């Protein structure tokens, strides 16, 4: 832990602790121990084979949920240190934030949510955030003395970014702010924005690499334009010895690298300013302050909004990406039906939540293989995708 931890940062010494009390770890703070438990979990390893935007067969270089989580952690740790926040808690939250994702990204989540709600109108449905908490609280079974990872309250609370009132009532103190109001810790606020910085930039990078996005269109975006011009001025094509393709690839990396730096600088400067203006000096004051304190300047916020809109329209809604989306939805819905029937055979009644747990825990590859086993004649996408 840094010695100059701010008074409004989470201090491991005053943590609200774990469900099951444990002896302190030698040489690690409570949050370093939480981080290590997350890294050693099965759910964390499975992120390697879960989709971010592009399915893994589409190329070796595209981000997966695992590399996304590591990029979020890298960005958030840098900012956390500069704001004198708790870097260990920040890192633990980043590495855990996507543990609950289904196979096939958001398409998988939507399909699973629909399956649950269709059969039970009172169901909280499926939300990957709540599932991340469910994994660390219940589903990882590695210890003799408890189910889950027995993480500290602050880590569990920070994992829960969104939550409906209905779900909050079932979750207890960790979801209190969704019922009584208030804001998350600065570490949790930061992870939320670092997540956004990471995916906006790596999706842009992957989108360009895949050829689905057009560089000429991308450089017109405000968040890109000035960085692009600086790179063009510093490294004009004629001044380098690179072939055109190599030059473009290096230029793309350089522009995106600079964009990330500019956003981090803006976030650090603006957040420091907001913290000073708010005069918060304790974690409770952060929780009870009138608004979020970690954020971009208004100008940068507009740039980010434009970039997000562009990615949404040109990448996430691209026919190639959407094609994968509909295939994923069919797979998840089919699997849900089969596994739910199996749960009736085994237990005499349908077990909706445990069926959803089993499907959410699958990697893309396992989901596709399981589907092929149950529906050998239903070709969703080219078989060689998963079976070569
Ligand atoms: Mg994420």
Tab-separated table of N, CA and C in Angstrom, residues 18-155:
chain	number	residue	atom	x	y	z
A	18	UNK	N	-14.488	-9.455	5.905
A	18	UNK	CA	-15.020	-10.575	5.120
A	18	UNK	C	-16.179	-11.231	5.863
A	19	UNK	N	-17.044	-11.952	5.134
A	19	UNK	CA	-18.149	-12.698	5.735
A	19	UNK	C	-17.622	-13.634	6.822
A	20	UNK	N	-16.632	-14.439	6.404
A	20	UNK	CA	-16.017	-15.385	7.341
A	20	UNK	C	-14.667	-14.792	7.751
A	21	UNK	N	-14.510	-14.457	9.036
A	21	UNK	CA	-13.241	-13.842	9.443
A	21	UNK	C	-12.063	-14.778	9.183
A	22	UNK	N	-10.955	-14.202	8.744
A	22	UNK	CA	-9.756	-15.008	8.458
A	22	UNK	C	-8.549	-14.309	9.050
A	23	UNK	N	-7.516	-15.106	9.304
A	23	UNK	CA	-6.253	-14.506	9.757
A	23	UNK	C	-5.693	-13.632	8.654
A	24	UNK	N	-5.032	-12.547	9.029
A	24	UNK	CA	-4.420	-11.663	8.031
A	24	UNK	C	-3.365	-12.442	7.242
A	25	UNK	N	-3.195	-12.059	5.986
A	25	UNK	CA	-2.162	-12.694	5.171
A	25	UNK	C	-0.823	-12.018	5.456
A	26	UNK	N	0.231	-12.823	5.528
A	26	UNK	CA	1.552	-12.220	5.777
A	26	UNK	C	2.033	-11.538	4.499
A	27	UNK	N	2.381	-10.271	4.590
A	27	UNK	CA	2.999	-9.592	3.442
A	27	UNK	C	2.037	-9.113	2.377
A	28	UNK	N	0.714	-9.306	2.589
A	28	UNK	CA	-0.255	-8.792	1.610
A	28	UNK	C	-1.359	-8.042	2.338
A	29	UNK	N	-1.809	-6.957	1.733
A	29	UNK	CA	-2.972	-6.279	2.303
A	29	UNK	C	-4.205	-7.126	1.969
A	30	UNK	N	-5.324	-6.802	2.614
A	30	UNK	CA	-6.570	-7.531	2.336
A	30	UNK	C	-6.950	-7.460	0.864
A	31	UNK	N	-6.700	-6.308	0.250
A	31	UNK	CA	-7.123	-6.155	-1.153
A	31	UNK	C	-6.150	-6.830	-2.112
A	32	UNK	N	-4.885	-6.918	-1.717
A	32	UNK	CA	-3.944	-7.695	-2.541
A	32	UNK	C	-4.349	-9.170	-2.500
A	33	UNK	N	-4.786	-9.602	-1.343
A	33	UNK	CA	-5.236	-10.989	-1.206
A	33	UNK	C	-6.493	-11.219	-2.044
A	34	UNK	N	-7.412	-10.267	-2.047
A	34	UNK	CA	-8.615	-10.371	-2.889
A	34	UNK	C	-8.215	-10.486	-4.359
A	35	UNK	N	-7.303	-9.607	-4.772
A	35	UNK	CA	-6.837	-9.638	-6.170
A	35	UNK	C	-6.292	-11.020	-6.514
A	36	UNK	N	-5.476	-11.582	-5.619
A	36	UNK	CA	-4.862	-12.887	-5.894
A	36	UNK	C	-5.918	-13.993	-5.985
A	37	UNK	N	-6.938	-13.902	-5.129
A	37	UNK	CA	-8.004	-14.912	-5.184
A	37	UNK	C	-8.766	-14.819	-6.513
A	38	UNK	N	-8.960	-13.612	-6.983
A	38	UNK	CA	-9.658	-13.412	-8.263
A	38	UNK	C	-8.825	-14.004	-9.406
A	39	UNK	N	-7.521	-13.716	-9.397
A	39	UNK	CA	-6.644	-14.221	-10.471
A	39	UNK	C	-6.620	-15.752	-10.492
A	40	UNK	N	-6.696	-16.373	-9.308
A	40	UNK	CA	-6.636	-17.840	-9.244
A	40	UNK	C	-8.003	-18.509	-9.428
A	41	UNK	N	-9.053	-17.712	-9.681
A	41	UNK	CA	-10.378	-18.323	-9.826
A	41	UNK	C	-10.551	-18.945	-11.214
A	42	UNK	N	-11.456	-19.916	-11.304
A	42	UNK	CA	-11.731	-20.543	-12.616
A	42	UNK	C	-12.386	-19.529	-13.540
A	43	UNK	N	-13.283	-18.715	-12.970
A	43	UNK	CA	-14.008	-17.745	-13.800
A	43	UNK	C	-13.032	-16.786	-14.481
A	44	UNK	N	-11.948	-16.439	-13.797
A	44	UNK	CA	-10.963	-15.521	-14.383
A	44	UNK	C	-10.274	-16.183	-15.578
A	45	UNK	N	-9.881	-17.443	-15.415
A	45	UNK	CA	-9.186	-18.127	-16.523
A	45	UNK	C	-10.106	-18.277	-17.739
A	46	UNK	N	-11.411	-18.463	-17.474
A	46	UNK	CA	-12.337	-18.642	-18.594
A	46	UNK	C	-12.486	-17.375	-19.446
A	47	UNK	N	-12.143	-16.228	-18.863
A	47	UNK	CA	-12.273	-14.977	-19.626
A	47	UNK	C	-11.426	-15.011	-20.900
A	48	UNK	N	-10.395	-15.861	-20.876
A	48	UNK	CA	-9.500	-15.983	-22.022
A	48	UNK	C	-10.263	-16.430	-23.276
A	49	UNK	N	-11.333	-17.199	-23.051
A	49	UNK	CA	-12.072	-17.744	-24.201
A	49	UNK	C	-13.477	-17.154	-24.283
A	50	UNK	N	-13.627	-15.938	-23.779
A	50	UNK	CA	-14.929	-15.282	-23.908
A	50	UNK	C	-14.785	-14.032	-24.780
A	51	UNK	N	-15.807	-13.828	-25.606
A	51	UNK	CA	-15.776	-12.741	-26.594
A	51	UNK	C	-15.823	-11.351	-25.973
A	52	UNK	N	-15.048	-10.457	-26.531
A	52	UNK	CA	-15.198	-9.033	-26.222
A	52	UNK	C	-16.113	-8.455	-27.309
A	53	UNK	N	-15.616	-8.324	-28.537
A	53	UNK	CA	-16.462	-7.952	-29.666
A	53	UNK	C	-16.331	-8.990	-30.776
A	54	UNK	N	-15.077	-9.393	-31.032
A	54	UNK	CA	-14.823	-10.357	-32.103
A	54	UNK	C	-14.638	-11.747	-31.504
A	55	UNK	N	-15.192	-12.748	-32.169
A	55	UNK	CA	-14.995	-14.120	-31.712
A	55	UNK	C	-13.527	-14.501	-31.907
A	56	UNK	N	-13.056	-15.429	-31.078
A	56	UNK	CA	-11.621	-15.714	-31.072
A	56	UNK	C	-11.105	-16.253	-32.406
A	57	UNK	N	-11.989	-16.947	-33.158
A	57	UNK	CA	-11.496	-17.519	-34.420
A	57	UNK	C	-11.203	-16.450	-35.451
A	58	UNK	N	-11.704	-15.242	-35.208
A	58	UNK	CA	-11.583	-14.214	-36.231
A	58	UNK	C	-10.173	-13.619	-36.322
A	59	UNK	N	-9.315	-13.972	-35.387
A	59	UNK	CA	-7.926	-13.512	-35.453
A	59	UNK	C	-7.266	-13.607	-34.094
A	60	UNK	N	-5.970	-13.858	-34.093
A	60	UNK	CA	-5.248	-14.042	-32.827
A	60	UNK	C	-5.070	-12.742	-32.043
A	61	UNK	N	-5.194	-11.611	-32.740
A	61	UNK	CA	-4.846	-10.359	-32.070
A	61	UNK	C	-6.019	-9.640	-31.414
A	62	UNK	N	-7.235	-10.100	-31.687
A	62	UNK	CA	-8.386	-9.398	-31.125
A	62	UNK	C	-8.475	-9.593	-29.615
A	63	UNK	N	-9.025	-8.586	-28.946
A	63	UNK	CA	-9.160	-8.660	-27.490
A	63	UNK	C	-10.169	-9.726	-27.096
A	64	UNK	N	-9.887	-10.341	-25.959
A	64	UNK	CA	-10.863	-11.229	-25.323
A	64	UNK	C	-11.249	-10.534	-24.011
A	65	UNK	N	-12.169	-11.144	-23.267
A	65	UNK	CA	-12.529	-10.557	-21.956
A	65	UNK	C	-11.321	-10.524	-21.019
A	66	UNK	N	-10.412	-11.492	-21.189
A	66	UNK	CA	-9.240	-11.522	-20.301
A	66	UNK	C	-8.304	-10.350	-20.604
A	67	UNK	N	-7.959	-10.176	-21.869
A	67	UNK	CA	-7.031	-9.074	-22.177
A	67	UNK	C	-7.704	-7.732	-21.909
A	68	UNK	N	-9.017	-7.674	-22.136
A	68	UNK	CA	-9.751	-6.445	-21.794
A	68	UNK	C	-9.596	-6.142	-20.299
A	69	UNK	N	-9.820	-7.143	-19.460
A	69	UNK	CA	-9.743	-6.920	-18.001
A	69	UNK	C	-8.335	-6.465	-17.598
A	70	UNK	N	-7.311	-7.036	-18.235
A	70	UNK	CA	-5.930	-6.644	-17.911
A	70	UNK	C	-5.671	-5.207	-18.371
A	71	UNK	N	-6.202	-4.834	-19.526
A	71	UNK	CA	-6.018	-3.452	-20.006
A	71	UNK	C	-6.745	-2.465	-19.088
A	72	UNK	N	-7.924	-2.837	-18.618
A	72	UNK	CA	-8.656	-1.964	-17.681
A	72	UNK	C	-7.806	-1.775	-16.415
A	73	UNK	N	-7.249	-2.884	-15.924
A	73	UNK	CA	-6.451	-2.818	-14.691
A	73	UNK	C	-5.224	-1.933	-14.890
A	74	UNK	N	-4.578	-2.040	-16.037
A	74	UNK	CA	-3.380	-1.221	-16.298
A	74	UNK	C	-3.738	0.259	-16.271
A	75	UNK	N	-4.813	0.611	-16.959
A	75	UNK	CA	-5.215	2.026	-17.030
A	75	UNK	C	-5.641	2.519	-15.641
A	76	UNK	N	-6.453	1.734	-14.966
A	76	UNK	CA	-6.990	2.178	-13.671
A	76	UNK	C	-5.902	2.295	-12.603
A	77	UNK	N	-4.927	1.394	-12.624
A	77	UNK	CA	-3.868	1.455	-11.604
A	77	UNK	C	-3.056	2.733	-11.732
A	78	UNK	N	-2.755	3.100	-12.971
A	78	UNK	CA	-1.978	4.328	-13.202
A	78	UNK	C	-2.732	5.533	-12.615
A	79	UNK	N	-4.036	5.581	-12.904
A	79	UNK	CA	-4.829	6.728	-12.445
A	79	UNK	C	-4.991	6.681	-10.921
A	80	UNK	N	-5.231	5.494	-10.394
A	80	UNK	CA	-5.442	5.325	-8.959
A	80	UNK	C	-4.220	5.830	-8.175
A	81	UNK	N	-3.041	5.471	-8.657
A	81	UNK	CA	-1.794	5.895	-7.993
A	81	UNK	C	-1.677	7.412	-8.016
A	82	UNK	N	-2.019	7.993	-9.161
A	82	UNK	CA	-1.876	9.452	-9.281
A	82	UNK	C	-2.898	10.209	-8.440
A	83	UNK	N	-4.011	9.553	-8.117
A	83	UNK	CA	-5.018	10.220	-7.277
A	83	UNK	C	-4.871	9.824	-5.806
A	84	UNK	N	-3.807	9.058	-5.513
A	84	UNK	CA	-3.570	8.552	-4.148
A	84	UNK	C	-4.740	7.728	-3.622
A	85	UNK	N	-5.361	6.976	-4.550
A	85	UNK	CA	-6.424	6.062	-4.134
A	85	UNK	C	-5.803	4.697	-3.822
A	86	UNK	N	-6.652	3.752	-3.462
A	86	UNK	CA	-6.136	2.432	-3.111
A	86	UNK	C	-5.920	1.603	-4.388
A	87	UNK	N	-4.659	1.481	-4.764
A	87	UNK	CA	-4.326	0.829	-6.036
A	87	UNK	C	-4.650	-0.677	-6.003
A	88	UNK	N	-4.484	-1.285	-4.835
A	88	UNK	CA	-4.749	-2.734	-4.737
A	88	UNK	C	-6.238	-3.028	-4.913
A	89	UNK	N	-7.076	-2.234	-4.259
A	89	UNK	CA	-8.520	-2.419	-4.417
A	89	UNK	C	-8.907	-2.132	-5.870
A	90	UNK	N	-8.350	-1.071	-6.437
A	90	UNK	CA	-8.639	-0.712	-7.830
A	90	UNK	C	-8.332	-1.893	-8.745
A	91	UNK	N	-7.170	-2.498	-8.549
A	91	UNK	CA	-6.762	-3.615	-9.405
A	91	UNK	C	-7.697	-4.817	-9.234
A	92	UNK	N	-8.027	-5.114	-7.974
A	92	UNK	CA	-8.924	-6.257	-7.715
A	92	UNK	C	-10.271	-6.044	-8.418
A	93	UNK	N	-10.804	-4.818	-8.334
A	93	UNK	CA	-12.100	-4.535	-8.963
A	93	UNK	C	-12.027	-4.695	-10.480
A	94	UNK	N	-10.928	-4.212	-11.071
A	94	UNK	CA	-10.782	-4.317	-12.535
A	94	UNK	C	-10.752	-5.770	-12.982
A	95	UNK	N	-9.976	-6.573	-12.260
A	95	UNK	CA	-9.812	-7.967	-12.689
A	95	UNK	C	-11.096	-8.775	-12.485
A	96	UNK	N	-11.943	-8.302	-11.565
A	96	UNK	CA	-13.192	-9.042	-11.284
A	96	UNK	C	-14.393	-8.510	-12.057
A	97	UNK	N	-14.263	-7.326	-12.674
A	97	UNK	CA	-15.473	-6.635	-13.129
A	97	UNK	C	-16.243	-7.380	-14.220
A	98	UNK	N	-15.584	-8.235	-15.001
A	98	UNK	CA	-16.281	-8.933	-16.086
A	98	UNK	C	-16.388	-10.439	-15.861
A	99	UNK	N	-16.129	-10.894	-14.643
A	99	UNK	CA	-16.147	-12.342	-14.376
A	99	UNK	C	-17.485	-12.979	-14.743
A	100	UNK	N	-18.557	-12.196	-14.615
A	100	UNK	CA	-19.899	-12.759	-14.809
A	100	UNK	C	-20.382	-12.762	-16.250
A	101	UNK	N	-19.510	-12.376	-17.192
A	101	UNK	CA	-19.967	-12.348	-18.585
A	101	UNK	C	-20.258	-13.744	-19.118
A	102	UNK	N	-21.299	-13.814	-19.932
A	102	UNK	CA	-21.682	-15.070	-20.590
A	102	UNK	C	-20.757	-15.303	-21.786
A	103	UNK	N	-20.870	-16.485	-22.423
A	103	UNK	CA	-20.190	-16.609	-23.711
A	103	UNK	C	-20.813	-15.630	-24.716
A	104	UNK	N	-20.086	-15.275	-25.732
A	104	UNK	CA	-20.544	-14.431	-26.848
A	104	UNK	C	-20.949	-13.010	-26.430
A	105	UNK	N	-20.280	-12.482	-25.434
A	105	UNK	CA	-20.445	-11.061	-25.081
A	105	UNK	C	-21.868	-10.666	-24.724
A	106	UNK	N	-22.228	-9.433	-25.107
A	106	UNK	CA	-23.528	-8.895	-24.697
A	106	UNK	C	-24.694	-9.658	-25.320
A	107	UNK	N	-24.457	-10.236	-26.502
A	107	UNK	CA	-25.520	-11.009	-27.152
A	107	UNK	C	-25.926	-12.180	-26.262
A	108	UNK	N	-24.939	-12.834	-25.663
A	108	UNK	CA	-25.196	-13.968	-24.779
A	108	UNK	C	-25.980	-13.526	-23.558
A	109	UNK	N	-25.595	-12.381	-23.021
A	109	UNK	CA	-26.288	-11.854	-21.836
A	109	UNK	C	-27.755	-11.554	-22.128
A	110	UNK	N	-28.005	-10.899	-23.273
A	110	UNK	CA	-29.385	-10.552	-23.622
A	110	UNK	C	-30.240	-11.806	-23.781
A	111	UNK	N	-29.654	-12.805	-24.441
A	111	UNK	CA	-30.407	-14.036	-24.681
A	111	UNK	C	-30.741	-14.735	-23.356
A	112	UNK	N	-29.768	-14.805	-22.472
A	112	UNK	CA	-29.981	-15.479	-21.188
A	112	UNK	C	-30.999	-14.714	-20.331
A	113	UNK	N	-30.906	-13.408	-20.387
A	113	UNK	CA	-31.852	-12.558	-19.664
A	113	UNK	C	-33.286	-12.821	-20.142
A	114	UNK	N	-33.439	-12.894	-21.464
A	114	UNK	CA	-34.773	-13.143	-22.042
A	114	UNK	C	-35.311	-14.510	-21.607
A	115	UNK	N	-34.425	-15.527	-21.638
A	115	UNK	CA	-34.857	-16.887	-21.263
A	115	UNK	C	-35.400	-16.899	-19.834
A	116	UNK	N	-34.694	-16.257	-18.922
A	116	UNK	CA	-35.109	-16.257	-17.511
A	116	UNK	C	-36.421	-15.511	-17.317
A	117	UNK	N	-36.531	-14.359	-17.948
A	117	UNK	CA	-37.723	-13.525	-17.746
A	117	UNK	C	-38.972	-14.131	-18.389
A	118	UNK	N	-38.755	-14.826	-19.491
A	118	UNK	CA	-39.890	-15.442	-20.194
A	118	UNK	C	-40.560	-16.492	-19.298
A	119	UNK	N	-39.751	-17.218	-18.548
A	119	UNK	CA	-40.304	-18.306	-17.734
A	119	UNK	C	-40.700	-17.870	-16.327
A	120	UNK	N	-40.215	-16.729	-15.906
A	120	UNK	CA	-40.553	-16.261	-14.555
A	120	UNK	C	-40.628	-14.733	-14.569
A	121	UNK	N	-41.862	-14.212	-14.551
A	121	UNK	CA	-42.036	-12.761	-14.681
A	121	UNK	C	-41.470	-12.013	-13.470
A	122	UNK	N	-41.271	-12.717	-12.352
A	122	UNK	CA	-40.718	-12.045	-11.161
A	122	UNK	C	-39.201	-12.172	-11.088
A	123	UNK	N	-38.609	-12.805	-12.082
A	123	UNK	CA	-37.155	-13.031	-12.066
A	123	UNK	C	-36.398	-11.710	-12.217
A	124	UNK	N	-35.216	-11.616	-11.591
A	124	UNK	CA	-34.345	-10.442	-11.777
A	124	UNK	C	-33.631	-10.553	-13.121
A	125	UNK	N	-33.849	-11.642	-13.848
A	125	UNK	CA	-33.198	-11.805	-15.142
A	125	UNK	C	-31.720	-12.076	-14.991
A	126	UNK	N	-30.985	-11.790	-16.052
A	126	UNK	CA	-29.536	-12.014	-16.002
A	126	UNK	C	-28.808	-10.715	-16.298
A	127	UNK	N	-27.871	-10.367	-15.412
A	127	UNK	CA	-27.063	-9.152	-15.600
A	127	UNK	C	-25.642	-9.543	-15.198
A	128	UNK	N	-24.670	-9.302	-16.085
A	128	UNK	CA	-23.324	-9.837	-15.839
A	128	UNK	C	-22.671	-9.294	-14.572
A	129	UNK	N	-23.064	-8.074	-14.210
A	129	UNK	CA	-22.534	-7.450	-13.004
A	129	UNK	C	-22.905	-8.198	-11.737
A	130	UNK	N	-24.201	-8.516	-11.663
A	130	UNK	CA	-24.701	-9.261	-10.507
A	130	UNK	C	-24.105	-10.669	-10.530
A	131	UNK	N	-23.927	-11.201	-11.737
A	131	UNK	CA	-23.345	-12.532	-11.859
A	131	UNK	C	-21.883	-12.529	-11.379
A	132	UNK	N	-21.154	-11.441	-11.628
A	132	UNK	CA	-19.757	-11.345	-11.147
A	132	UNK	C	-19.748	-11.472	-9.621
A	133	UNK	N	-20.688	-10.780	-8.979
A	133	UNK	CA	-20.769	-10.849	-7.516
A	133	UNK	C	-21.164	-12.263	-7.067
A	134	UNK	N	-22.100	-12.847	-7.786
A	134	UNK	CA	-22.552	-14.207	-7.452
A	134	UNK	C	-21.385	-15.203	-7.546
A	135	UNK	N	-20.523	-15.008	-8.515
A	135	UNK	CA	-19.359	-15.899	-8.675
A	135	UNK	C	-18.432	-15.775	-7.468
A	136	UNK	N	-18.089	-14.528	-7.099
A	136	UNK	CA	-17.130	-14.384	-5.988
A	136	UNK	C	-17.780	-14.685	-4.636
A	137	UNK	N	-19.102	-14.568	-4.552
A	137	UNK	CA	-19.789	-14.855	-3.279
A	137	UNK	C	-20.185	-16.320	-3.125
A	138	UNK	N	-20.514	-16.985	-4.240
A	138	UNK	CA	-21.104	-18.333	-4.105
A	138	UNK	C	-20.515	-19.391	-5.031
A	139	UNK	N	-20.321	-19.033	-6.281
A	139	UNK	CA	-20.105	-20.098	-7.276
A	139	UNK	C	-18.694	-20.677	-7.339
A	140	UNK	N	-17.690	-19.890	-6.976
A	140	UNK	CA	-16.330	-20.446	-6.951
A	140	UNK	C	-16.215	-21.279	-5.678
A	141	UNK	N	-15.959	-22.565	-5.822
A	141	UNK	CA	-15.883	-23.412	-4.627
A	141	UNK	C	-14.482	-24.003	-4.521
A	142	UNK	N	-13.615	-23.331	-3.799
A	142	UNK	CA	-12.218	-23.766	-3.716
A	142	UNK	C	-11.741	-23.909	-2.275
A	143	UNK	N	-12.564	-23.468	-1.334
A	143	UNK	CA	-12.093	-23.417	0.051
A	143	UNK	C	-12.942	-24.334	0.941
A	144	UNK	N	-12.339	-24.858	1.984
A	144	UNK	CA	-13.067	-25.739	2.903
A	144	UNK	C	-14.041	-24.955	3.787
A	145	UNK	N	-13.676	-23.731	4.130
A	145	UNK	CA	-14.468	-23.014	5.135
A	145	UNK	C	-15.604	-22.159	4.595
A	146	UNK	N	-15.653	-21.984	3.288
A	146	UNK	CA	-16.727	-21.140	2.738
A	146	UNK	C	-16.879	-21.399	1.238
A	147	UNK	N	-18.070	-21.054	0.729
A	147	UNK	CA	-18.265	-21.018	-0.726
A	147	UNK	C	-17.839	-19.638	-1.189
A	148	UNK	N	-17.534	-19.503	-2.456
A	148	UNK	CA	-17.099	-18.210	-2.976
A	148	UNK	C	-15.665	-17.924	-2.563
A	149	UNK	N	-15.257	-16.682	-2.735
A	149	UNK	CA	-13.866	-16.312	-2.448
A	149	UNK	C	-13.723	-15.544	-1.132
A	150	UNK	N	-14.855	-15.312	-0.462
A	150	UNK	CA	-14.833	-14.595	0.821
A	150	UNK	C	-14.054	-13.276	0.711
A	151	UNK	N	-14.413	-12.479	-0.270
A	151	UNK	CA	-13.702	-11.210	-0.497
A	151	UNK	C	-14.157	-10.148	0.506
A	152	UNK	N	-13.368	-9.087	0.602
A	152	UNK	CA	-13.718	-7.976	1.507
A	152	UNK	C	-14.980	-7.261	1.015
A	153	UNK	N	-15.671	-6.662	1.952
A	153	UNK	CA	-16.914	-5.943	1.635
A	153	UNK	C	-16.698	-4.925	0.505
A	154	UNK	N	-15.624	-4.139	0.592
A	154	UNK	CA	-15.392	-3.057	-0.377
A	154	UNK	C	-15.169	-3.597	-1.790
A	155	UNK	N	-14.562	-4.777	-1.879
A	155	UNK	CA	-14.344	-5.382	-3.198
A	155	UNK	C	-15.685	-5.846	-3.760
